[in-house]
Amino acid sequence: MTVSAPDLTQASRSAGIAFILKKALISAFVALVLFSLMIGVRTEAGPTGQLIYWTRFGDLATIVGVVFGGSIVIELLRQWWGPVSATAVVPPSMQSALGLARRAIAPLLLVFTFVFPVIFYDQRYILDLGILVLTYVMLGWGLNVVVGLAGLLDLGYVAFYAVGAYSYALLSTNFGLSFWVCLPLAGILAALWGVMLGFPVLRLRGDYLAIVTLAFGEIIRLVIINWQSLTGGPNGVSGIPRPSFFGIPLTPGPDGLAARLGIEFSTTQRIVFLFYLILALALLTNWVTIRLRRLPIGRAWEALREDEVACRALGINITTTKLTAFATGAMFGGFAGAFFATRQGFISPESFTFQESALVLAIVVLGGMGSQLGVALAALTLIGGFELFRGFDQYRMLVFGMAMVLLMIWRPRGLIGHRAPTVFLRQSKAISSELAREGRG
C-alpha cells in the first residue's frame, strides 16, 4: 500500500497546525496563570484598613487572547523564514545601506543632542527628560567599563552613584565648596569605594560576584539611612547649592550670567546649562572609555572578560585589572551622582535603590555590552519608553518586560553587540615551520 504525495503533504500540514495550536495553548495557559493575580484580581487597602478587591476578567481575557494569537503568528513566521542566517534575511543590496546608516547614526545623534535645547527651549518637560536620559547614558557608560569591558557583573552600581551624590551634598552644604571643586572629589571618593568593593571580590566570579555587589549596594543604602547625624537619614539632605558658570551664578541679580551678557533672565537658562553640563560629563566619560580601551589596561579588561584563566596565564595581574575596572566605573558613577545632587537640590535614600542598579544594568545589556552607541540608544529607548507609558501605570512594567524579552529573543547580544578585540591582526600571516617546530614556538 503506497501513500500519495498529496496525502503526505496534508498529513504534515495537519501535524504542523496541531503543533502550532499546542504551543499557542500552552503560552495562553502560562499567561493566564501569570496574569490572573496581576491583572485579573486587583487588591487595595480600604479606608478603614480592610482589604478590598475587584476583578478585571475582561482585561485578563484580552491579554490571554493576545498571547494566544501572538504565539500563532510567531510560529508561522518561524516556519516561513526557516533556519536562515542573518545575511539571508537581509538582502545584499540593503546590507551596504544598513552599514552606512550604522556609521551615520552616531554623528547624527550627537548633532541632534547639541541642538536639542534650541529646538525645545520653551518645553521644560522635554528638557528635563533630556537631562534624565543623558544622566542614564553616563551611568550606562560607567557601568559598561565594569560589565561590558571587564566582564564583571555588578548589581550594586547604585552605591557609587549614591556616594557621589552624598559627597557633593555634604561637602557643599557643610564646607561651602563649589560644584567644580566637589565634582572631582566626588569621583575620587566613589573610586575609593570601588577599590574597597574590588578587594573582597577578587576571587569571585559569575553569580557569586553579583550577589556580593548586590549586598554592597544595600549596605551603602542602609548606612545612609541609619547614619542620621551625617546623612540626615530618611530625611535626606536639602538646600544643595546649584552649579555656577565658573563662579558666575545663574540668578536674576546684577551679578548673574544673564545680566553680564545683557540678556533677559529666564529660569530655562539654568535648565539649558544643566543639559549641556551633563552632556559634557557624558562625552568626557565616552572619550575616556574609548581611550582606555586602546591602552594596555583596556586590553587587559577585554582579556579578563573573555577568559580569566587564560588572562592569568598570560601574566596579566588580575588584581590590578579588576581593581582598576571597579575604580574607573565607580568614578564615573560618582560624577553622575554629584550632578544628580546639584540638579535636584535634594537627595534622599529613596533615590538609590536596587531598582536603579537594575535599570542601568538593563541599559548596558540591552544596548550591547561593550558598545558605547548601543548603551546610548538603550538609555534613550528605556527612559523615553517609560515616559511614553506614564499614563498607563497598570501596564507600564508589563509592556517594559515584554519589550525586554522580545529584544533578548531578537538580539541576544543587545541592540549593537560589540565584543571585537581592540588589537587584532587585520591580515593572516603565515608562520614558518622553523618557528613552529618543537622547542621554538
CSV table of C-alpha atoms in Angstrom, one decimal:
chain,number,residue,atom,x,y,z
A,1,MET,CA,0.0,0.0,0.0
A,2,THR,CA,1.5,3.3,-1.1
A,3,VAL,CA,0.7,6.8,0.2
A,4,SER,CA,0.5,9.6,-2.4
A,5,ALA,CA,2.4,12.9,-2.2
A,6,PRO,CA,-0.8,14.9,-1.6
A,7,ASP,CA,-1.7,12.7,1.4
A,8,LEU,CA,1.8,13.2,2.9
A,9,THR,CA,1.6,16.9,2.4
A,10,GLN,CA,-1.8,17.0,4.0
A,11,ALA,CA,-0.6,14.9,7.0
A,12,SER,CA,2.4,17.1,7.6
A,13,ARG,CA,0.3,20.2,7.3
A,14,SER,CA,-2.2,18.9,9.9
A,15,ALA,CA,0.7,17.9,12.2
A,16,GLY,CA,2.2,21.4,11.8
A,17,ILE,CA,-1.2,23.1,12.6
A,18,ALA,CA,-1.6,20.8,15.7
A,19,PHE,CA,1.9,21.7,16.9
A,20,ILE,CA,1.3,25.5,16.4
A,21,LEU,CA,-2.1,25.3,18.3
A,22,LYS,CA,-0.5,23.2,21.1
A,23,LYS,CA,2.3,25.8,21.6
A,24,ALA,CA,-0.2,28.7,21.5
A,25,LEU,CA,-2.5,27.0,24.1
A,26,ILE,CA,0.5,26.4,26.4
A,27,SER,CA,1.5,30.0,26.0
A,28,ALA,CA,-2.0,31.2,26.7
A,29,PHE,CA,-2.2,29.0,29.8
A,30,VAL,CA,1.1,30.3,31.2
A,31,ALA,CA,-0.2,33.9,30.6
A,32,LEU,CA,-3.4,33.0,32.4
A,33,VAL,CA,-1.5,31.7,35.4
A,34,LEU,CA,0.9,34.6,35.5
A,35,PHE,CA,-1.6,37.4,35.0
A,36,SER,CA,-4.5,36.1,36.9
A,37,LEU,CA,-3.4,37.8,40.1
A,38,MET,CA,-1.5,40.7,38.5
A,39,ILE,CA,-4.4,41.8,36.3
A,40,GLY,CA,-7.4,39.6,36.9
A,41,VAL,CA,-7.8,40.5,40.6
A,42,ARG,CA,-6.9,43.9,41.9
A,43,THR,CA,-6.4,44.4,45.7
A,44,GLU,CA,-6.0,47.6,47.7
A,45,ALA,CA,-6.3,48.7,51.3
A,46,GLY,CA,-9.6,50.2,52.1
A,47,PRO,CA,-10.3,53.4,54.0
A,48,THR,CA,-10.6,51.6,57.3
A,49,GLY,CA,-7.6,49.3,56.7
A,50,GLN,CA,-9.5,46.3,55.4
A,51,LEU,CA,-8.5,44.6,52.2
A,52,ILE,CA,-10.8,45.3,49.2
A,53,TYR,CA,-10.6,43.7,45.8
A,54,TRP,CA,-12.3,43.8,42.4
A,55,THR,CA,-12.0,41.7,39.3
A,56,ARG,CA,-10.9,42.6,35.8
A,57,PHE,CA,-11.6,39.4,33.9
A,58,GLY,CA,-12.2,41.3,30.7
A,59,ASP,CA,-8.7,42.7,30.6
A,60,LEU,CA,-7.3,39.3,31.6
A,61,ALA,CA,-9.1,37.6,28.7
A,62,THR,CA,-7.8,40.2,26.3
A,63,ILE,CA,-4.2,39.7,27.3
A,64,VAL,CA,-4.5,35.9,27.2
A,65,GLY,CA,-6.1,36.2,23.7
A,66,VAL,CA,-3.2,38.5,22.5
A,67,VAL,CA,-0.7,35.9,23.8
A,68,PHE,CA,-2.5,33.1,22.0
A,69,GLY,CA,-2.7,35.0,18.7
A,70,GLY,CA,0.9,36.3,19.0
A,71,SER,CA,2.2,32.8,19.6
A,72,ILE,CA,0.5,31.6,16.4
A,73,VAL,CA,1.9,34.5,14.4
A,74,ILE,CA,5.5,33.9,15.7
A,75,GLU,CA,5.4,30.2,14.9
A,76,LEU,CA,4.0,30.9,11.4
A,77,LEU,CA,6.8,33.4,10.8
A,78,ARG,CA,9.4,30.9,12.1
A,79,GLN,CA,8.1,28.2,9.6
A,80,TRP,CA,8.0,30.8,6.8
A,81,TRP,CA,11.6,32.0,7.4
A,82,GLY,CA,13.1,28.7,8.4
A,83,PRO,CA,16.6,28.3,9.8
A,84,VAL,CA,18.2,31.0,7.8
A,85,SER,CA,21.1,33.2,8.7
A,86,ALA,CA,21.0,37.0,9.2
A,87,THR,CA,22.6,37.6,5.8
A,88,ALA,CA,19.9,35.6,4.1
A,89,VAL,CA,17.1,37.6,5.8
A,90,VAL,CA,18.7,40.9,4.9
A,91,PRO,CA,19.1,41.3,1.1
A,92,PRO,CA,22.7,42.0,0.0
A,93,SER,CA,21.5,45.3,-1.6
A,94,MET,CA,20.4,46.5,1.8
A,95,GLN,CA,23.5,45.4,3.8
A,96,SER,CA,25.6,48.3,2.5
A,97,ALA,CA,22.8,50.8,3.2
A,98,LEU,CA,22.4,49.4,6.8
A,99,GLY,CA,26.2,49.7,7.3
A,100,LEU,CA,26.2,53.3,6.2
A,101,ALA,CA,23.2,54.1,8.5
A,102,ARG,CA,25.0,52.5,11.4
A,103,ARG,CA,28.1,54.6,10.8
A,104,ALA,CA,26.0,57.8,10.4
A,105,ILE,CA,23.7,57.3,13.4
A,106,ALA,CA,26.4,58.3,16.0
A,107,PRO,CA,27.3,61.7,14.5
A,108,LEU,CA,23.7,62.5,13.7
A,109,LEU,CA,22.6,61.7,17.2
A,110,LEU,CA,25.4,63.9,18.6
A,111,VAL,CA,24.4,66.8,16.4
A,112,PHE,CA,20.7,66.4,17.4
A,113,THR,CA,21.8,66.3,21.1
A,114,PHE,CA,23.7,69.6,20.7
A,115,VAL,CA,20.7,71.4,19.1
A,116,PHE,CA,18.2,69.7,21.4
A,117,PRO,CA,17.9,72.7,23.9
A,118,VAL,CA,17.4,75.1,21.0
A,119,ILE,CA,14.6,73.1,19.5
A,120,PHE,CA,12.7,72.5,22.7
A,121,TYR,CA,13.7,75.7,24.6
A,122,ASP,CA,10.2,76.5,25.6
A,123,GLN,CA,9.2,73.0,26.7
A,124,ARG,CA,10.5,72.4,30.2
A,125,TYR,CA,9.3,68.9,30.5
A,126,ILE,CA,11.2,67.7,27.4
A,127,LEU,CA,14.3,69.4,28.5
A,128,ASP,CA,14.1,67.7,31.9
A,129,LEU,CA,13.6,64.4,30.1
A,130,GLY,CA,16.7,65.0,28.0
A,131,ILE,CA,18.7,65.7,31.2
A,132,LEU,CA,17.4,62.4,32.7
A,133,VAL,CA,18.3,60.4,29.6
A,134,LEU,CA,21.8,61.8,29.5
A,135,THR,CA,22.3,61.0,33.2
A,136,TYR,CA,21.4,57.4,32.5
A,137,VAL,CA,23.6,57.4,29.4
A,138,MET,CA,26.5,58.5,31.6
A,139,LEU,CA,25.7,55.8,34.2
A,140,GLY,CA,25.4,53.2,31.5
A,141,TRP,CA,28.8,54.1,30.0
A,142,GLY,CA,30.3,54.0,33.5
A,143,LEU,CA,28.9,50.6,34.2
A,144,ASN,CA,29.9,49.4,30.7
A,145,VAL,CA,33.5,49.6,31.9
A,146,VAL,CA,32.9,47.1,34.6
A,147,VAL,CA,30.3,44.8,32.9
A,148,GLY,CA,30.9,45.3,29.2
A,149,LEU,CA,34.7,45.6,29.0
A,150,ALA,CA,35.9,43.7,32.1
A,151,GLY,CA,33.1,41.2,32.2
A,152,LEU,CA,32.4,41.7,36.0
A,153,LEU,CA,28.7,41.5,36.8
A,154,ASP,CA,28.0,44.4,39.2
A,155,LEU,CA,24.5,44.7,40.7
A,156,GLY,CA,25.4,47.4,43.2
A,157,TYR,CA,26.4,50.2,40.9
A,158,VAL,CA,23.9,52.5,42.5
A,159,ALA,CA,26.2,52.6,45.6
A,160,PHE,CA,28.8,54.6,43.7
A,161,TYR,CA,26.0,56.8,42.4
A,162,ALA,CA,24.9,57.5,46.0
A,163,VAL,CA,28.5,58.1,47.2
A,164,GLY,CA,29.0,60.7,44.6
A,165,ALA,CA,25.7,62.4,45.4
A,166,TYR,CA,26.1,62.5,49.1
A,167,SER,CA,29.8,63.5,48.8
A,168,TYR,CA,28.8,66.6,46.9
A,169,ALA,CA,25.8,67.4,49.0
A,170,LEU,CA,27.7,67.2,52.3
A,171,LEU,CA,30.8,69.0,51.1
A,172,SER,CA,28.9,71.8,49.5
A,173,THR,CA,26.4,72.3,52.4
A,174,ASN,CA,28.9,71.9,55.3
A,175,PHE,CA,32.0,73.5,53.9
A,176,GLY,CA,30.7,75.8,51.2
A,177,LEU,CA,32.7,74.3,48.4
A,178,SER,CA,31.6,74.9,44.8
A,179,PHE,CA,30.4,72.3,42.4
A,180,TRP,CA,33.6,72.4,40.3
A,181,VAL,CA,35.6,71.7,43.4
A,182,CYS,CA,33.3,69.0,44.7
A,183,LEU,CA,32.9,67.2,41.3
A,184,PRO,CA,36.4,65.7,41.2
A,185,LEU,CA,36.3,65.0,44.9
A,186,ALA,CA,33.0,63.0,44.5
A,187,GLY,CA,34.6,61.0,41.7
A,188,ILE,CA,37.7,60.3,43.8
A,189,LEU,CA,35.7,59.2,46.8
A,190,ALA,CA,33.5,56.9,44.6
A,191,ALA,CA,36.6,55.4,43.0
A,192,LEU,CA,37.9,54.7,46.6
A,193,TRP,CA,34.8,52.9,47.4
A,194,GLY,CA,35.1,51.0,44.1
A,195,VAL,CA,38.5,49.8,45.2
A,196,MET,CA,37.1,48.8,48.6
A,197,LEU,CA,34.5,46.7,46.8
A,198,GLY,CA,37.1,45.2,44.5
A,199,PHE,CA,39.3,43.7,47.2
A,200,PRO,CA,36.7,41.3,48.7
A,201,VAL,CA,35.5,40.1,45.3
A,202,LEU,CA,38.9,39.4,43.7
A,203,ARG,CA,38.4,35.6,43.8
A,204,LEU,CA,34.7,35.7,42.9
A,205,ARG,CA,33.0,35.5,39.5
A,206,GLY,CA,29.6,35.0,38.0
A,207,ASP,CA,26.6,34.6,40.3
A,208,TYR,CA,28.7,34.9,43.5
A,209,LEU,CA,30.2,38.3,42.3
A,210,ALA,CA,26.7,39.5,41.5
A,211,ILE,CA,25.4,38.6,45.0
A,212,VAL,CA,28.3,40.3,46.8
A,213,THR,CA,27.9,43.5,44.7
A,214,LEU,CA,24.2,43.5,45.3
A,215,ALA,CA,24.8,43.2,49.1
A,216,PHE,CA,27.4,46.1,48.8
A,217,GLY,CA,24.7,48.4,47.3
A,218,GLU,CA,22.3,47.5,50.0
A,219,ILE,CA,24.9,48.1,52.7
A,220,ILE,CA,25.6,51.6,51.4
A,221,ARG,CA,21.9,52.4,51.3
A,222,LEU,CA,21.3,51.2,54.9
A,223,VAL,CA,24.3,53.1,56.1
A,224,ILE,CA,22.9,56.3,54.5
A,225,ILE,CA,19.5,55.6,56.2
A,226,ASN,CA,20.9,54.9,59.7
A,227,TRP,CA,23.8,57.4,59.9
A,228,GLN,CA,21.4,60.3,60.6
A,229,SER,CA,24.0,62.6,62.1
A,230,LEU,CA,25.9,62.7,58.9
A,231,THR,CA,23.5,61.9,56.1
A,232,GLY,CA,20.2,63.1,57.6
A,233,GLY,CA,18.8,59.6,57.5
A,234,PRO,CA,15.5,59.1,55.7
A,235,ASN,CA,15.0,62.9,55.6
A,236,GLY,CA,17.9,63.3,53.2
A,237,VAL,CA,19.9,66.4,52.5
A,238,SER,CA,18.2,69.6,51.3
A,239,GLY,CA,19.4,73.0,50.2
A,240,ILE,CA,22.1,71.7,47.9
A,241,PRO,CA,23.7,74.6,46.0
A,242,ARG,CA,23.2,74.9,42.3
A,243,PRO,CA,26.2,74.9,40.0
A,244,SER,CA,27.6,78.2,38.7
A,245,PHE,CA,29.1,79.1,35.3
A,246,PHE,CA,32.7,79.0,36.6
A,247,GLY,CA,31.9,81.3,39.5
A,248,ILE,CA,29.1,83.3,37.8
A,249,PRO,CA,25.7,82.4,39.3
A,250,LEU,CA,22.7,81.8,37.1
A,251,THR,CA,20.5,84.2,39.1
A,252,PRO,CA,18.3,87.2,38.1
A,253,GLY,CA,20.5,89.6,40.1
A,254,PRO,CA,23.0,92.1,38.7
A,255,ASP,CA,25.9,89.6,39.2
A,256,GLY,CA,24.1,86.9,37.3
A,257,LEU,CA,25.2,85.5,34.0
A,258,ALA,CA,22.2,86.9,32.1
A,259,ALA,CA,22.9,90.4,33.4
A,260,ARG,CA,26.5,90.2,32.4
A,261,LEU,CA,25.6,89.0,28.9
A,262,GLY,CA,23.0,91.8,28.6
A,263,ILE,CA,20.0,89.4,28.0
A,264,GLU,CA,16.8,88.9,29.8
A,265,PHE,CA,16.9,86.3,32.7
A,266,SER,CA,14.8,83.2,32.3
A,267,THR,CA,14.6,80.1,34.5
A,268,THR,CA,15.0,78.0,31.4
A,269,GLN,CA,18.6,79.2,31.1
A,270,ARG,CA,19.6,77.2,34.2
A,271,ILE,CA,17.9,74.1,32.7
A,272,VAL,CA,19.8,74.5,29.4
A,273,PHE,CA,23.0,75.0,31.4
A,274,LEU,CA,22.4,71.7,33.3
A,275,PHE,CA,21.7,70.0,30.0
A,276,TYR,CA,25.0,71.0,28.5
A,277,LEU,CA,26.8,70.2,31.7
A,278,ILE,CA,25.6,66.6,31.8
A,279,LEU,CA,26.2,66.4,28.1
A,280,ALA,CA,29.8,67.4,28.7
A,281,LEU,CA,30.2,64.9,31.5
A,282,ALA,CA,28.8,62.1,29.4
A,283,LEU,CA,31.0,62.9,26.4
A,284,LEU,CA,34.0,63.0,28.8
A,285,THR,CA,33.0,59.6,30.0
A,286,ASN,CA,32.7,58.3,26.5
A,287,TRP,CA,36.1,59.8,25.4
A,288,VAL,CA,38.0,58.4,28.4
A,289,THR,CA,36.4,55.0,28.0
A,290,ILE,CA,37.4,54.8,24.3
A,291,ARG,CA,40.9,56.0,25.1
A,292,LEU,CA,41.3,53.4,27.9
A,293,ARG,CA,40.2,50.6,25.6
A,294,ARG,CA,43.2,51.3,23.4
A,295,LEU,CA,45.7,51.3,26.3
A,296,PRO,CA,47.2,48.1,27.8
A,297,ILE,CA,44.7,48.3,30.7
A,298,GLY,CA,41.8,48.3,28.3
A,299,ARG,CA,43.2,45.3,26.5
A,300,ALA,CA,43.7,43.6,29.9
A,301,TRP,CA,40.0,44.2,30.7
A,302,GLU,CA,39.0,42.6,27.4
A,303,ALA,CA,41.2,39.6,28.1
A,304,LEU,CA,39.7,39.3,31.6
A,305,ARG,CA,36.2,39.4,30.1
A,306,GLU,CA,37.0,36.6,27.6
A,307,ASP,CA,38.8,34.2,29.9
A,308,GLU,CA,40.2,34.9,33.3
A,309,VAL,CA,42.3,31.7,33.4
A,310,ALA,CA,43.9,32.5,30.1
A,311,CYS,CA,44.4,36.1,31.2
A,312,ARG,CA,46.2,34.9,34.3
A,313,ALA,CA,48.3,32.5,32.2
A,314,LEU,CA,49.4,35.4,30.0
A,315,GLY,CA,51.0,37.1,33.0
A,316,ILE,CA,48.4,39.8,33.4
A,317,ASN,CA,47.9,41.0,37.0
A,318,ILE,CA,44.3,40.1,37.8
A,319,THR,CA,44.2,42.1,41.0
A,320,THR,CA,45.1,45.4,39.4
A,321,THR,CA,42.9,44.7,36.4
A,322,LYS,CA,39.8,44.1,38.5
A,323,LEU,CA,40.5,47.0,40.9
A,324,THR,CA,41.1,49.5,38.0
A,325,ALA,CA,37.8,48.4,36.4
A,326,PHE,CA,35.8,48.8,39.6
A,327,ALA,CA,37.5,52.2,40.4
A,328,THR,CA,37.0,53.6,36.9
A,329,GLY,CA,33.4,52.6,36.7
A,330,ALA,CA,32.8,53.9,40.2
A,331,MET,CA,34.4,57.2,39.4
A,332,PHE,CA,32.0,57.9,36.5
A,333,GLY,CA,29.1,56.9,38.8
A,334,GLY,CA,30.3,59.4,41.4
A,335,PHE,CA,30.4,62.2,38.7
A,336,ALA,CA,26.8,61.3,37.7
A,337,GLY,CA,25.8,61.3,41.4
A,338,ALA,CA,27.3,64.7,42.0
A,339,PHE,CA,25.4,66.1,39.0
A,340,PHE,CA,22.2,64.4,40.2
A,341,ALA,CA,22.5,66.1,43.6
A,342,THR,CA,23.1,69.6,42.2
A,343,ARG,CA,20.3,69.2,39.7
A,344,GLN,CA,17.7,68.0,42.3
A,345,GLY,CA,18.8,70.3,45.1
A,346,PHE,CA,17.6,67.5,47.5
A,347,ILE,CA,18.6,63.8,47.8
A,348,SER,CA,17.3,61.0,50.0
A,349,PRO,CA,18.0,57.2,50.2
A,350,GLU,CA,14.8,56.6,48.1
A,351,SER,CA,16.7,57.7,45.1
A,352,PHE,CA,19.4,55.0,45.4
A,353,THR,CA,17.5,51.7,45.5
A,354,PHE,CA,18.3,48.4,43.8
A,355,GLN,CA,15.8,49.4,41.0
A,356,GLU,CA,18.3,52.0,39.8
A,357,SER,CA,21.1,49.4,39.6
A,358,ALA,CA,18.8,47.0,37.7
A,359,LEU,CA,17.8,49.8,35.3
A,360,VAL,CA,21.3,50.8,34.5
A,361,LEU,CA,22.4,47.1,34.1
A,362,ALA,CA,19.4,46.6,31.7
A,363,ILE,CA,20.6,49.6,29.7
A,364,VAL,CA,24.1,48.1,29.3
A,365,VAL,CA,22.9,44.6,28.5
A,366,LEU,CA,20.1,45.6,26.1
A,367,GLY,CA,22.3,48.1,24.3
A,368,GLY,CA,25.1,45.6,23.9
A,369,MET,CA,27.9,45.0,26.4
A,370,GLY,CA,30.9,46.9,25.3
A,371,SER,CA,29.1,49.1,22.8
A,372,GLN,CA,29.0,52.9,23.5
A,373,LEU,CA,26.4,53.7,20.9
A,374,GLY,CA,24.2,50.7,21.9
A,375,VAL,CA,24.2,51.9,25.6
A,376,ALA,CA,23.1,55.4,24.4
A,377,LEU,CA,20.3,54.1,22.2
A,378,ALA,CA,19.2,51.7,25.0
A,379,ALA,CA,19.0,54.6,27.5
A,380,LEU,CA,17.0,56.7,25.1
A,381,THR,CA,14.7,53.8,24.4
A,382,LEU,CA,14.1,52.7,28.0
A,383,ILE,CA,13.9,56.1,29.7
A,384,GLY,CA,11.9,57.6,26.9
A,385,GLY,CA,9.7,54.5,26.8
A,386,PHE,CA,9.0,54.8,30.5
A,387,GLU,CA,7.7,58.3,29.8
A,388,LEU,CA,5.6,57.3,26.9
A,389,PHE,CA,3.7,54.8,29.0
A,390,ARG,CA,3.5,57.0,32.1
A,391,GLY,CA,-0.3,57.3,31.6
A,392,PHE,CA,-0.6,53.5,31.7
A,393,ASP,CA,0.6,52.9,35.2
A,394,GLN,CA,-1.0,49.5,35.5
A,395,TYR,CA,0.5,48.2,32.2
A,396,ARG,CA,3.8,50.1,32.2
A,397,MET,CA,6.1,47.5,33.7
A,398,LEU,CA,4.2,44.7,31.8
A,399,VAL,CA,5.0,46.4,28.4
A,400,PHE,CA,8.5,47.1,29.5
A,401,GLY,CA,9.1,43.5,30.5
A,402,MET,CA,7.6,42.2,27.2
A,403,ALA,CA,9.9,44.6,25.2
A,404,MET,CA,12.9,43.3,27.1
A,405,VAL,CA,12.0,39.6,26.4
A,406,LEU,CA,11.4,40.3,22.7
A,407,LEU,CA,14.7,42.1,22.4
A,408,MET,CA,16.6,39.3,24.0
A,409,ILE,CA,15.0,36.9,21.6
A,410,TRP,CA,15.6,39.0,18.6
A,411,ARG,CA,19.0,40.4,19.6
A,412,PRO,CA,20.6,38.3,22.4
A,413,ARG,CA,23.7,40.4,22.3
A,414,GLY,CA,21.9,43.7,22.6
A,415,LEU,CA,20.9,46.3,20.1
A,416,ILE,CA,24.5,46.8,18.9
A,417,GLY,CA,26.6,43.8,20.1
A,418,HIS,CA,30.3,44.7,20.2
A,419,ARG,CA,32.8,42.2,21.5
A,420,ALA,CA,35.5,42.7,18.9
A,421,PRO,CA,39.0,43.0,20.5
A,422,THR,CA,40.8,46.3,20.3
A,423,VAL,CA,44.0,44.8,18.9
A,424,PHE,CA,43.9,42.1,16.2
A,425,LEU,CA,45.6,41.0,13.0
A,426,ARG,CA,43.9,42.6,10.0
A,427,GLN,CA,45.6,40.1,7.7
A,428,SER,CA,46.5,36.5,8.4
A,429,LYS,CA,50.3,35.8,8.4
A,430,ALA,CA,51.9,32.5,7.5
A,431,ILE,CA,54.3,31.2,10.2
A,432,SER,CA,57.5,29.5,9.1
A,433,SER,CA,57.9,25.8,10.1
A,434,GLU,CA,61.3,26.8,11.6
A,435,LEU,CA,59.4,28.9,14.2
A,436,ALA,CA,56.7,26.3,14.9
A,437,ARG,CA,58.9,23.3,15.4
A,438,GLU,CA,59.4,21.8,18.8
A,439,GLY,CA,61.5,24.0,21.1
A,440,ARG,CA,60.9,27.2,19.2
A,441,GLY,CA,57.2,28.1,19.5
